Amino acid sequence: MKLSLLKRGSQWPLTLLVLAVVVLAGARLIALSVGERAEQTRATAGTLVTTYSRAVERQLQTLAARESGAELDQLLSKLQLNRIVDPEYDFELSKVDTSGGAPRIFVSSRIERLDDPIISRIRLPEGYAQELAGGYVQLALRPKAGWYPARELAAAIALLAVVAWMLAFATHDLVHSLHRARDALSLSRRQLQSTQRKLALEIEQRENLQKSFEHSRYHDAFTGLPNRRYFMDQLDRALREVRTRRRQRLAVMLINIDRFKLINDSLGHTAGDEVVVQAARRFQKAAAQFEHVLARWSGDQFAMLIFDVPSADGALDIAGLLQKTLQQPFELRKHQLNVAARVGVTCIDSGLQRAEEAVREADIALSVARRHDTATAVAYQPAMGSSAASLVSLEADLHVALQRRELHLMYQPIVDLRNDCVAGAESLLRWRHPIEGMLTPDKFLALAEEVGLIVPITRWTILQVCTLAAEWRHRLPRDRDFYLTVNVSAAALRDPEFTSYVEQVLKDTGVSPEYLKLELTEGGLMSNPGGAREILEGLHDLGIEMMLDDFGTGYSSLSYLQLFPFSYVKIDRPFVDRAGSAHANTAIAAAIVQMTSSLGLRSVAEIVETDDAARDLQRMGCDYAQGYFYCGPLEAEEAFQVLKNADRSLPTAQVAMNADESSDNSPTISEAVVLSDETLMLPADEVAEQLREKASQDR
């Protein structure tokens, strides 16, 4: 408290000092101003009194000449001094006796005598000077306001007082402000020190964050592996080292996890993420023995850069080692999963390539590896580049194939084995490429699905088939029934407007739904079971029947027969050897036929090639069959004639076609996964009985 009072009292000495200095300085200035003003006023008054004296002398000369003999007092009394003298001045005309007597005043503007006036002697006319023996006449002049006006002096003193007060107040306020500023500065200094400590902490945190950001910029957040950017930087640096001969040879690998999308769709994205993490750990452990960079390339792909590879075969050996690490089952909570990978490899020893070109070569090799039936590693060959370029050209041509009317449909008759007549036909898509010639679906439909053209192609196919069905219905007799089937891809089942489109096409073409049947593969259903079921239920409500295509090549075909509204089951290659005996294959086909019959479904056998197979199918009770034994794909008019005549015979050249040369002409992409032996090898009666029990439980 005392310290505060002392601080507060310390403000006054400086204020009083400033006040004293200002008052003294102001008083001095006022005094100087008064003296200077008085001198100026006296000088002005001296000039004026001299001027007025000369004027008085002239008046006296004039009066003396006009009134000769008049006395001096008379002349002086007649002077009009009030007209001569400035009204702001007091004057006094008097006679001064040199003998020391009091001056005799003749004319004055005031009653009392003038104090401290300016005096000027007046020369009298000739003859009057003798009257003033021993004396003289003088004119005295003094400003009425005085030599320094009191009003101005008071104003100056008042101004000085105001200025002194203002400066004293300003000084007091300034001193007070300085004290406050000093206190604020002290507080600011303390706050600054605190802020500096916080700033140092934040800088440290920012540096850590920057390091974390740099790490996340070049690393995958989920697996912790380097990402694509980091991999490309390292590859570019390694290529420069190869160019300068500091390294001999590099290998770039792209590793793709097989059926990763199927894992995500069936077990969930969490399981897919866990597969990626476990695969990354296995790859890191396997590659720890040599210098490398392992990176997460995309969702289901890894990239590996291997330094100083001895040869291309050595790179393939490393790829095989990586594939071998995946042979042990993956533990995913309640599931055990077998995972395989395909690897594309390219070796670089010249260093003249860019990083993008090296990765492109590995990607091309990976694309070739994907086309193999089993997981494998493929090394890049220069010929593969031309194939990739052809694929790019094919993709560009596919975008305009519909506009150019290059897509074409052929029809393979389906035979009713019970009545031994043609019941309908399956529509098979072809592409009349202007350069490549006639292309089957396996050459371009996978590409169409990748580039997003499968939906418009499927729609076009349905429109063409419905238009043809309307024409055939008009040309055939009324009692002649038939149907045409269209293969529907998984992408079409993801189209929310697919059902409404089919309904509108049926309405526009005037075709009854019974003439159109849709074929769907199990792979298409597995990708989106919920959405597919909703669409299939809508199509079923329109009266369109569905066929489950490629039955016997998937994991869940049995349950799908209950889950989806299928009316037909197409048995995939019932007599093609699957590393089993002919008897076992016949038993499998018989079991499938009996299963479909037990569930109230009709069976259709595909790719029937021999007479023995046809007779066995009739003996098993199979409803329908198709294949080169009966008839190959035909043009629309040829297929119509076969349907019209119920004739299923064709030239023997088509019958003689080997089964190995035949291909699946379905325009959908299916998963070529073999059904487990424990499902397929059950006796037919037992399988049928299990299905009947399952159907009763579902009800």
XYZ file of C-alpha atoms in Angstrom:
699
model
C 0.000 0.000 0.000
C 2.820 2.398 0.978
C 4.696 1.471 -2.161
C 1.605 2.307 -4.183
C 1.282 5.685 -2.476
C 4.962 6.411 -3.056
C 4.558 5.571 -6.698
C 1.479 7.779 -6.870
C 3.280 10.689 -5.045
C 6.259 10.436 -7.363
C 4.083 11.778 -10.161
C 3.778 15.321 -8.631
C 7.403 16.625 -8.483
C 7.764 16.438 -12.228
C 4.316 18.015 -12.637
C 5.198 20.930 -10.325
C 8.560 21.360 -12.010
C 6.917 21.571 -15.414
C 4.340 24.000 -14.026
C 7.072 26.271 -12.546
C 9.100 26.203 -15.727
C 6.079 27.033 -17.829
C 4.983 29.883 -15.512
C 8.475 31.409 -15.374
C 9.004 31.049 -19.057
C 5.566 32.460 -19.775
C 6.080 35.379 -17.420
C 9.383 36.132 -19.054
C 7.801 35.991 -22.449
C 4.961 38.240 -21.331
C 7.444 40.737 -19.844
C 9.463 40.772 -23.037
C 6.284 41.106 -25.013
C 5.161 44.042 -22.825
C 8.496 45.814 -23.230
C 8.613 45.266 -26.938
C 5.002 46.345 -27.331
C 5.626 49.498 -25.269
C 8.642 50.365 -27.397
C 6.678 49.869 -30.585
C 3.801 51.952 -29.218
C 6.209 54.738 -28.116
C 7.866 54.749 -31.507
C 4.487 54.994 -33.190
C 3.385 57.693 -30.750
C 6.659 59.619 -31.365
C 6.030 59.611 -35.061
C 2.447 60.707 -34.558
C 3.317 63.491 -32.076
C 5.895 64.904 -34.508
C 3.299 64.791 -37.276
C 0.669 66.435 -35.078
C 3.175 69.139 -33.976
C 3.838 70.124 -37.565
C 0.106 70.283 -38.195
C -0.356 72.516 -35.119
C 2.467 74.779 -36.298
C 0.817 75.183 -39.658
C -2.529 75.992 -38.025
C -0.816 78.589 -35.791
C 0.886 80.200 -38.795
C -2.438 80.370 -40.561
C -4.256 81.806 -37.535
C -1.421 84.332 -36.880
C -1.529 85.548 -40.459
C -5.284 85.887 -40.386
C -5.610 87.464 -36.961
C -2.621 89.662 -36.619
C -2.302 91.247 -33.211
C -4.138 88.429 -31.430
C -2.598 87.001 -28.316
C -0.998 83.570 -28.178
C -3.658 82.224 -25.821
C -6.342 83.216 -28.293
C -4.550 81.462 -31.120
C -3.992 78.317 -29.076
C -7.620 78.220 -27.982
C -8.745 78.258 -31.577
C -6.711 75.170 -32.502
C -8.898 72.130 -33.317
C -6.658 69.421 -31.903
C -9.450 66.864 -31.571
C -9.673 66.849 -35.374
C -5.950 66.400 -35.756
C -5.169 63.808 -33.096
C -6.186 60.173 -33.474
C -9.143 59.413 -31.210
C -7.246 56.480 -29.700
C -4.712 58.902 -28.191
C -4.966 61.401 -25.393
C -3.244 64.770 -26.037
C -2.203 67.700 -24.015
C -1.025 71.164 -25.315
C 0.800 73.040 -22.566
C 3.295 75.845 -21.835
C 6.420 74.782 -19.983
C 8.298 77.327 -17.912
C 12.017 76.734 -17.934
C 12.298 78.343 -14.578
C 10.836 75.224 -13.051
C 7.246 76.112 -12.603
C 4.328 73.823 -13.274
C 3.352 73.544 -16.943
C 0.333 75.567 -18.021
C -2.167 73.452 -19.929
C -3.940 75.161 -22.804
C -5.817 72.222 -24.377
C -6.175 68.624 -23.083
C -8.342 65.545 -23.873
C -8.332 64.565 -20.199
C -8.874 66.377 -16.931
C -5.842 64.946 -15.189
C -2.389 65.287 -16.489
C -1.001 62.676 -18.885
C 1.331 60.159 -17.298
C 4.546 59.360 -19.145
C 3.564 60.950 -22.487
C 5.583 61.472 -25.690
C 6.402 65.173 -26.024
C 7.185 67.321 -29.064
C 8.000 71.073 -29.026
C 6.009 73.452 -31.223
C 7.611 76.343 -33.070
C 5.530 79.476 -32.612
C 4.913 82.078 -35.327
C 7.253 85.070 -35.454
C 6.409 87.686 -32.920
C 4.907 85.248 -30.393
C 8.050 83.717 -29.145
C 8.779 86.827 -27.040
C 5.598 86.168 -25.069
C 7.099 82.924 -23.796
C 10.366 84.267 -22.605
C 12.032 81.538 -20.685
C 9.512 78.850 -21.785
C 8.092 76.886 -24.735
C 4.883 75.207 -25.984
C 4.780 71.413 -26.198
C 2.357 68.762 -27.439
C 2.138 65.602 -25.287
C 0.646 62.359 -26.658
C -0.216 59.107 -24.939
C -2.393 56.084 -26.001
C -5.713 55.985 -24.191
C -5.153 52.252 -23.466
C -1.669 52.875 -22.159
C 1.629 51.788 -23.467
C 0.632 48.106 -22.910
C -3.147 47.487 -22.755
C -4.256 45.819 -19.517
C -6.781 43.708 -21.407
C -4.100 42.191 -23.544
C -1.916 41.701 -20.507
C -4.767 39.911 -18.722
C -5.406 37.776 -21.785
C -1.739 36.835 -21.960
C -1.691 35.986 -18.267
C -4.891 33.964 -18.644
C -3.437 32.166 -21.664
C -0.286 31.483 -19.692
C -2.353 30.075 -16.852
C -4.318 27.854 -19.243
C -1.194 26.656 -21.003
C 0.545 26.033 -17.704
C -2.442 24.079 -16.425
C -2.727 22.050 -19.604
C 0.978 21.247 -19.652
C 0.921 20.374 -15.979
C -2.116 18.164 -16.504
C -0.536 16.597 -19.586
C 2.670 16.034 -17.638
C 0.758 14.490 -14.779
C -1.188 12.301 -17.178
C 1.974 11.427 -19.083
C 3.766 10.465 -15.896
C 0.742 8.466 -14.855
C 0.638 6.832 -18.286
C 4.326 6.086 -18.083
C 3.803 4.398 -14.754
C 0.954 2.400 -16.208
C 3.019 1.645 -19.299
C 5.866 0.516 -17.069
C 3.497 -1.722 -15.148
C 1.988 -2.969 -18.399
C 5.467 -3.525 -19.809
C 6.412 -5.509 -16.765
C 3.233 -7.553 -17.119
C 3.859 -7.933 -20.851
C 7.397 -9.071 -20.143
C 6.085 -11.744 -17.843
C 3.420 -12.716 -20.372
C 6.057 -12.723 -23.122
C 8.201 -15.086 -21.133
C 5.193 -17.327 -20.601
C 4.310 -17.061 -24.297
C 7.886 -17.886 -25.262
C 7.744 -21.008 -23.176
C 4.418 -21.963 -24.778
C 5.776 -21.094 -28.227
C 8.814 -23.277 -27.661
C 6.486 -26.105 -26.687
C 4.277 -25.493 -29.730
C 7.315 -25.366 -32.007
C 8.405 -28.700 -30.652
C 4.905 -30.089 -31.156
C 4.809 -28.613 -34.671
C 8.130 -30.204 -35.520
C 6.790 -33.520 -34.285
C 3.599 -32.942 -36.273
C 5.643 -32.057 -39.341
C 7.601 -35.255 -38.957
C 4.325 -37.137 -38.564
C 2.937 -35.352 -41.624
C 5.999 -36.175 -43.670
C 5.695 -39.772 -42.537
C 1.993 -39.912 -43.434
C 2.723 -38.206 -46.747
C 5.046 -41.004 -47.761
C 3.502 -43.917 -45.861
C 0.252 -45.812 -45.879
C -1.732 -44.994 -42.742
C -3.190 -48.479 -42.378
C -0.258 -50.818 -42.962
C 2.561 -48.417 -42.106
C 4.291 -49.280 -45.389
C 5.640 -46.624 -47.741
C 3.029 -45.402 -50.203
C 3.078 -44.988 -53.966
C 4.743 -41.551 -53.871
C 7.620 -42.782 -51.731
C 8.028 -45.867 -53.916
C 8.222 -43.781 -57.107
C 10.804 -41.464 -55.520
C 12.944 -44.421 -54.495
C 12.557 -46.035 -57.913
C 13.572 -42.812 -59.645
C 16.648 -42.524 -57.426
C 17.550 -46.183 -58.023
C 17.264 -45.696 -61.799
C 19.731 -42.812 -61.599
C 22.106 -45.070 -59.691
C 21.791 -47.700 -62.427
C 22.549 -45.067 -65.056
C 25.698 -44.057 -63.179
C 26.651 -47.756 -62.716
C 26.487 -47.598 -58.952
C 23.957 -50.439 -59.179
C 23.792 -53.259 -61.692
C 20.191 -54.385 -61.963
C 16.808 -53.583 -60.373
C 13.582 -55.558 -60.200
C 10.135 -53.978 -59.888
C 7.244 -56.178 -58.746
C 3.528 -55.524 -58.522
C 1.793 -58.042 -56.242
C -1.967 -58.425 -56.490
C -3.994 -60.258 -53.814
C -6.417 -62.652 -55.523
C -10.159 -62.359 -54.964
C -9.717 -59.400 -52.628
C -13.029 -57.847 -53.665
C -14.770 -61.148 -52.976
C -13.249 -61.164 -49.470
C -14.510 -57.645 -48.835
C -17.992 -58.408 -50.136
C -18.417 -61.721 -48.351
C -16.542 -61.181 -45.048
C -16.570 -57.395 -44.820
C -14.021 -54.650 -45.334
C -12.529 -55.231 -41.885
C -11.531 -58.741 -42.947
C -10.110 -57.369 -46.183
C -8.047 -54.811 -44.271
C -6.744 -57.528 -41.957
C -5.724 -59.641 -44.961
C -3.734 -56.686 -46.330
C -1.993 -56.089 -42.993
C -1.075 -59.742 -42.523
C 0.127 -60.033 -46.113
C 2.290 -56.920 -45.656
C 3.900 -58.407 -42.526
C 4.626 -61.692 -44.308
C 6.150 -59.909 -47.290
C 8.346 -57.796 -45.007
C 9.590 -60.869 -43.175
C 10.294 -62.775 -46.392
C 12.142 -59.838 -48.001
C 14.235 -58.971 -44.953
C 17.206 -60.936 -46.316
C 17.812 -58.614 -49.292
C 17.801 -54.866 -49.918
C 14.362 -53.741 -51.010
C 11.526 -51.226 -50.750
C 8.046 -52.628 -50.071
C 5.117 -50.233 -50.579
C 1.330 -50.289 -50.524
C 0.425 -49.615 -54.141
C -3.384 -49.706 -54.021
C -6.239 -51.400 -52.185
C -5.231 -54.960 -53.030
C -1.766 -54.418 -54.513
C 1.773 -54.085 -53.191
C 4.841 -52.848 -55.015
C 8.379 -54.039 -54.322
C 11.649 -52.579 -55.547
C 14.587 -55.006 -55.232
C 18.151 -53.717 -55.574
C 21.002 -55.572 -57.255
C 19.039 -58.580 -58.537
C 21.370 -61.113 -60.166
C 19.005 -61.963 -63.041
C 15.410 -62.111 -64.197
C 15.177 -65.695 -62.948
C 16.386 -64.501 -59.572
C 13.585 -61.929 -59.526
C 11.052 -64.670 -60.320
C 12.505 -66.770 -57.502
C 11.921 -63.880 -55.108
C 8.382 -63.528 -56.435
C 7.844 -67.229 -55.791
C 9.171 -66.761 -52.262
C 6.643 -63.988 -51.661
C 3.837 -66.174 -52.988
C 4.971 -69.017 -50.770
C 4.581 -66.834 -47.669
C 0.840 -66.691 -48.383
C 0.356 -70.461 -48.368
C -0.314 -70.615 -44.647
C -4.006 -69.825 -43.926
C -4.853 -66.330 -42.701
C -6.521 -66.188 -39.279
C -9.412 -63.696 -39.444
C -11.274 -63.914 -36.144
C -13.740 -66.761 -36.740
C -12.495 -67.549 -40.246
C -9.511 -69.233 -41.787
C -8.805 -67.999 -45.282
C -6.440 -69.214 -47.986
C -5.039 -66.301 -49.970
C -3.003 -66.340 -53.151
C -1.289 -63.594 -55.110
C -0.227 -62.920 -58.677
C 2.995 -61.075 -59.379
C 4.130 -58.996 -62.327
C 7.919 -58.598 -62.562
C 10.187 -56.438 -64.688
C 13.989 -56.236 -64.524
C 15.918 -53.065 -65.344
C 19.645 -52.966 -66.092
C 20.042 -50.022 -68.478
C 18.688 -47.221 -66.302
C 17.385 -45.422 -69.400
C 13.766 -45.996 -68.463
C 11.648 -43.639 -66.469
C 10.043 -44.770 -63.231
C 6.576 -44.679 -64.827
C 7.702 -46.932 -67.660
C 9.169 -49.493 -65.252
C 5.938 -49.637 -63.257
C 3.924 -49.889 -66.470
C 5.944 -52.928 -67.546
C 5.346 -54.598 -64.178
C 1.638 -53.782 -64.473
C 1.478 -55.330 -67.944
C 3.180 -58.478 -66.626
C 0.662 -58.547 -63.763
C -2.203 -58.307 -66.249
C -0.794 -61.335 -68.060
C -0.484 -63.186 -64.744
C -4.127 -62.451 -63.972
C -5.211 -64.200 -67.133
C -3.723 -67.475 -65.906
C -6.015 -69.901 -64.131
C -3.641 -70.365 -61.205
C -1.768 -67.785 -59.196
C 1.604 -67.258 -60.797
C 4.453 -64.806 -61.317
C 5.118 -63.458 -64.814
C 8.194 -61.581 -66.014
C 7.699 -58.784 -68.525
C 8.568 -59.473 -72.147
C 8.700 -56.781 -74.867
C 5.930 -58.559 -76.781
C 3.580 -57.922 -73.865
C 3.785 -54.183 -74.487
C 2.239 -54.525 -77.926
C -0.527 -56.649 -76.414
C -1.239 -53.942 -73.857
C -1.313 -51.319 -76.598
C -3.755 -53.501 -78.503
C -5.883 -53.717 -75.384
C -5.910 -49.928 -75.082
C -6.907 -49.656 -78.728
C -9.618 -52.254 -78.152
C -10.946 -50.219 -75.218
C -11.117 -47.089 -77.384
C -12.949 -48.998 -80.136
C -15.365 -50.486 -77.606
C -16.628 -47.031 -76.666
C -17.971 -46.497 -80.189
C -18.922 -50.089 -81.016
C -22.610 -49.505 -80.175
C -22.816 -46.330 -82.251
C -21.147 -48.056 -85.196
C -23.511 -51.057 -84.895
C -20.574 -53.428 -84.581
C -22.140 -55.525 -81.808
C -24.014 -58.548 -83.064
C -26.151 -61.315 -81.562
C -26.152 -64.994 -82.456
C -28.505 -67.604 -81.065
C -27.849 -71.160 -79.884
C -30.959 -73.355 -79.755
C -32.010 -74.994 -76.478
C -33.513 -78.446 -76.878
C -36.416 -79.785 -74.791
C -35.229 -83.313 -73.973
C -38.700 -84.443 -72.907
C -40.351 -83.602 -76.260
C -37.190 -83.791 -78.382
C -37.823 -80.358 -79.918
C -36.305 -76.867 -79.860
C -37.758 -74.872 -76.936
C -35.868 -71.642 -77.352
C -32.439 -70.124 -77.845
C -29.724 -68.406 -75.856
C -28.558 -65.051 -77.240
C -24.768 -64.899 -77.595
C -22.959 -61.600 -78.021
C -20.328 -61.038 -80.714
C -18.292 -58.017 -81.750
C -17.582 -57.528 -85.439
C -14.374 -55.582 -84.969
C -13.305 -53.798 -88.168
C -9.692 -54.972 -87.722
C -9.666 -57.898 -85.296
C -12.628 -59.614 -86.923
C -15.357 -61.481 -85.014
C -14.605 -61.353 -81.274
C -16.270 -63.605 -78.700
C -17.342 -62.203 -75.309
C -14.294 -63.500 -73.473
C -12.190 -61.110 -75.583
C -13.977 -57.876 -74.656
C -16.666 -58.225 -71.964
C -14.200 -58.054 -69.071
C -12.893 -54.850 -70.620
C -16.454 -53.542 -71.040
C -17.104 -54.148 -67.359
C -13.922 -52.315 -66.373
C -14.732 -49.215 -68.442
C -18.392 -49.094 -67.411
C -19.957 -50.118 -70.739
C -21.501 -53.418 -69.649
C -24.794 -51.793 -68.585
C -25.510 -50.095 -71.931
C -24.416 -53.285 -73.749
C -26.775 -55.390 -71.609
C -29.609 -52.951 -72.255
C -28.927 -53.056 -75.979
C -28.955 -56.856 -75.886
C -32.326 -56.964 -74.093
C -33.822 -54.506 -76.577
C -32.566 -56.530 -79.561
C -33.779 -59.831 -78.093
C -37.237 -58.442 -77.243
C -37.551 -56.914 -80.713
C -36.591 -60.249 -82.291
C -39.011 -62.130 -80.007
C -41.837 -59.844 -81.139
C -40.965 -60.553 -84.768
C -40.763 -64.332 -84.217
C -44.037 -64.342 -82.325
C -45.681 -62.666 -85.311
C -44.176 -65.154 -87.786
C -44.697 -68.384 -85.798
C -48.007 -70.213 -85.355
C -50.001 -69.317 -82.247
C -49.497 -72.720 -80.652
C -45.714 -72.608 -81.084
C -44.121 -71.509 -77.776
C -40.507 -70.456 -77.388
C -38.261 -68.255 -75.267
C -35.022 -66.336 -75.690
C -32.470 -65.953 -72.901
C -30.165 -63.043 -72.168
C -27.094 -63.230 -69.949
C -27.089 -60.458 -67.329
C -23.870 -59.255 -65.722
C -23.265 -58.293 -62.117
C -22.965 -54.619 -63.117
C -26.513 -54.698 -64.531
C -27.788 -55.886 -61.149
C -26.273 -52.767 -59.600
C -28.272 -50.563 -61.959
C -31.269 -49.251 -59.937
C -33.251 -48.603 -63.124
C -32.692 -52.039 -64.643
C -36.132 -53.446 -63.723
C -37.991 -50.397 -64.997
C -35.961 -50.495 -68.212
C -36.854 -54.150 -68.881
C -40.513 -53.401 -68.136
C -40.497 -50.473 -70.575
C -38.826 -52.549 -73.311
C -41.450 -55.283 -72.932
C -44.159 -52.650 -73.172
C -42.651 -50.913 -76.199
C -42.051 -54.143 -78.137
C -45.340 -55.748 -77.095
C -43.597 -58.941 -75.976
C -45.048 -61.065 -73.194
C -42.597 -61.667 -70.290
C -42.801 -65.441 -70.859
C -40.747 -65.085 -74.042
C -37.787 -63.521 -72.187
C -35.628 -65.302 -69.642
C -32.570 -63.892 -67.901
C -29.436 -65.867 -67.041
C -27.324 -64.862 -64.046
C -24.078 -66.316 -62.768
C -23.341 -67.015 -59.144
C -20.380 -64.603 -59.232
C -22.694 -61.739 -60.151
C -24.995 -62.560 -57.235
C -22.205 -62.859 -54.660
C -20.978 -59.311 -55.249
C -24.248 -57.776 -54.008
C -26.764 -60.361 -52.742
C -29.152 -57.844 -51.138
C -29.447 -55.526 -54.139
C -29.546 -58.454 -56.589
C -32.410 -60.093 -54.709
C -34.466 -56.903 -54.799
C -33.976 -56.534 -58.558
C -34.684 -60.213 -59.254
C -37.859 -60.081 -57.168
C -38.978 -57.091 -59.243
C -38.270 -58.934 -62.501
C -40.042 -62.035 -61.185
C -43.090 -59.900 -60.378
C -43.122 -58.822 -64.040
C -43.440 -62.510 -65.021
C -39.855 -62.976 -66.204
C -38.227 -66.289 -65.278
C -34.586 -66.479 -64.179
C -31.896 -69.072 -64.794
C -28.939 -69.697 -62.476
C -26.074 -70.101 -64.920
C -22.874 -72.128 -64.397
C -24.327 -74.164 -61.530
C -21.684 -76.245 -59.767
C -18.838 -73.721 -60.063
C -19.377 -71.669 -56.898
C -19.471 -71.821 -53.125
C -23.106 -71.074 -52.343
C -25.142 -72.323 -55.263
C -27.356 -74.503 -53.036
C -28.404 -71.644 -50.780
C -28.930 -69.319 -53.743
C -31.547 -71.683 -55.130
C -33.620 -70.866 -52.037
C -32.663 -67.203 -51.711
C -33.426 -66.036 -55.258
C -36.508 -66.632 -57.449
C -34.913 -69.003 -59.971
C -36.983 -71.243 -62.235
C -34.113 -72.886 -64.167
C -30.679 -74.200 -63.266
C -28.033 -74.450 -65.978
C -25.542 -77.238 -65.267
C -22.055 -76.153 -66.287
C -20.202 -78.724 -68.465
C -21.739 -81.806 -66.876
C -19.365 -84.306 -68.559
C -16.101 -82.403 -68.704
C -13.405 -84.278 -66.782
C -12.599 -82.474 -63.480
C -9.734 -84.787 -62.499
C -12.306 -87.450 -61.592
C -13.612 -90.572 -63.240
C -16.366 -90.547 -65.825
C -18.581 -92.417 -63.377
C -18.045 -89.724 -60.730
C -18.899 -86.970 -63.206
C -22.063 -88.772 -64.238
C -23.039 -89.165 -60.591
C -22.495 -85.453 -59.993
C -24.652 -84.510 -62.983
C -27.375 -86.920 -61.847
C -27.291 -85.465 -58.323
C -27.669 -81.924 -59.638
C -30.572 -82.918 -61.896
C -32.326 -84.657 -59.024
C -31.704 -81.682 -56.722
C -33.264 -79.207 -59.134
C -36.229 -81.519 -59.722
C -36.768 -81.911 -55.963
C -36.884 -78.132 -55.579
C -39.406 -77.749 -58.394
C -36.832 -76.275 -60.778
C -36.020 -77.216 -64.357
C -32.502 -78.203 -65.364
C -30.609 -77.135 -68.471
C -27.364 -78.860 -69.389
C -24.787 -76.692 -71.170
C -22.060 -77.587 -73.645
C -23.273 -81.049 -74.570
C -20.785 -82.398 -77.099
C -21.472 -86.130 -77.627
C -24.358 -88.473 -78.319
C -23.567 -90.485 -75.160
C -23.843 -87.342 -73.073
C -27.190 -86.486 -74.643
C -28.598 -89.974 -73.943
C -27.309 -89.902 -70.355
C -29.009 -86.549 -69.774
C -32.341 -87.907 -71.019
C -31.960 -90.931 -68.795
C -31.246 -88.742 -65.748
C -34.409 -86.729 -66.371
C -32.706 -83.473 -67.411
C -35.272 -81.071 -68.896
C -33.243 -79.095 -71.450
C -29.841 -79.178 -73.097
C -27.742 -77.137 -75.478
C -24.374 -77.574 -77.072
C -22.579 -78.293 -80.303
C -24.009 -81.791 -80.393
C -27.417 -80.240 -81.023
C -26.542 -76.977 -82.716
C -23.912 -74.253 -82.631
C -24.609 -70.508 -82.541
C -26.684 -69.361 -85.524
C -27.681 -66.125 -87.140
C -31.144 -64.890 -86.181
C -32.872 -66.097 -89.353
C -31.209 -69.525 -89.219
C -32.191 -69.899 -85.577
C -35.763 -68.944 -86.497
C -35.922 -71.632 -89.174
C -34.648 -74.232 -86.682
C -37.259 -73.109 -84.176
C -40.000 -73.050 -86.797
C -39.233 -76.533 -88.085
C -38.369 -77.899 -84.597
C -35.233 -79.192 -86.287
C -32.153 -79.450 -84.091
C -29.765 -80.854 -86.692
C -26.835 -78.966 -88.158
C -23.918 -79.833 -90.470
C -21.496 -82.304 -88.943
C -18.649 -79.791 -89.137
C -20.003 -78.097 -86.055
C -20.685 -81.390 -84.301
C -17.055 -82.406 -84.764
C -15.745 -79.339 -82.920
C -13.612 -80.420 -79.959
C -14.721 -79.573 -76.486
C -11.347 -77.921 -75.831
C -11.998 -75.451 -78.630
C -15.428 -74.492 -77.364
C -15.642 -71.558 -74.983
C -18.153 -70.048 -72.656
C -19.978 -67.542 -74.833
C -21.862 -66.014 -71.929
C -21.549 -62.225 -71.867
C -21.108 -62.232 -68.115
C -17.940 -62.615 -66.110
C -18.105 -65.541 -63.689
C -15.837 -66.656 -60.852
C -14.179 -69.913 -61.911
C -14.135 -71.494 -58.454
C -14.627 -75.259 -58.160
C -17.270 -76.471 -55.743
C -15.767 -78.431 -52.891
C -15.729 -82.231 -53.133
C -17.690 -82.587 -49.938
C -20.644 -80.922 -51.686
C -20.296 -82.346 -55.178
C -19.460 -85.950 -54.333
C -22.497 -86.703 -52.191
C -24.890 -89.336 -53.615
C -27.751 -87.814 -55.574
C -30.467 -89.158 -53.243
C -28.721 -87.796 -50.165
C -28.205 -84.362 -51.687
C -31.850 -84.194 -52.786
C -32.997 -85.227 -49.320
C -30.851 -82.497 -47.712
C -32.290 -79.887 -50.042
C -35.863 -80.948 -49.266
C -35.128 -80.670 -45.545
C -33.585 -77.236 -46.024
C -36.586 -76.063 -48.041
C -38.993 -77.239 -45.323
C -36.916 -75.453 -42.651
C -36.871 -72.205 -44.627
C -40.638 -72.279 -44.845
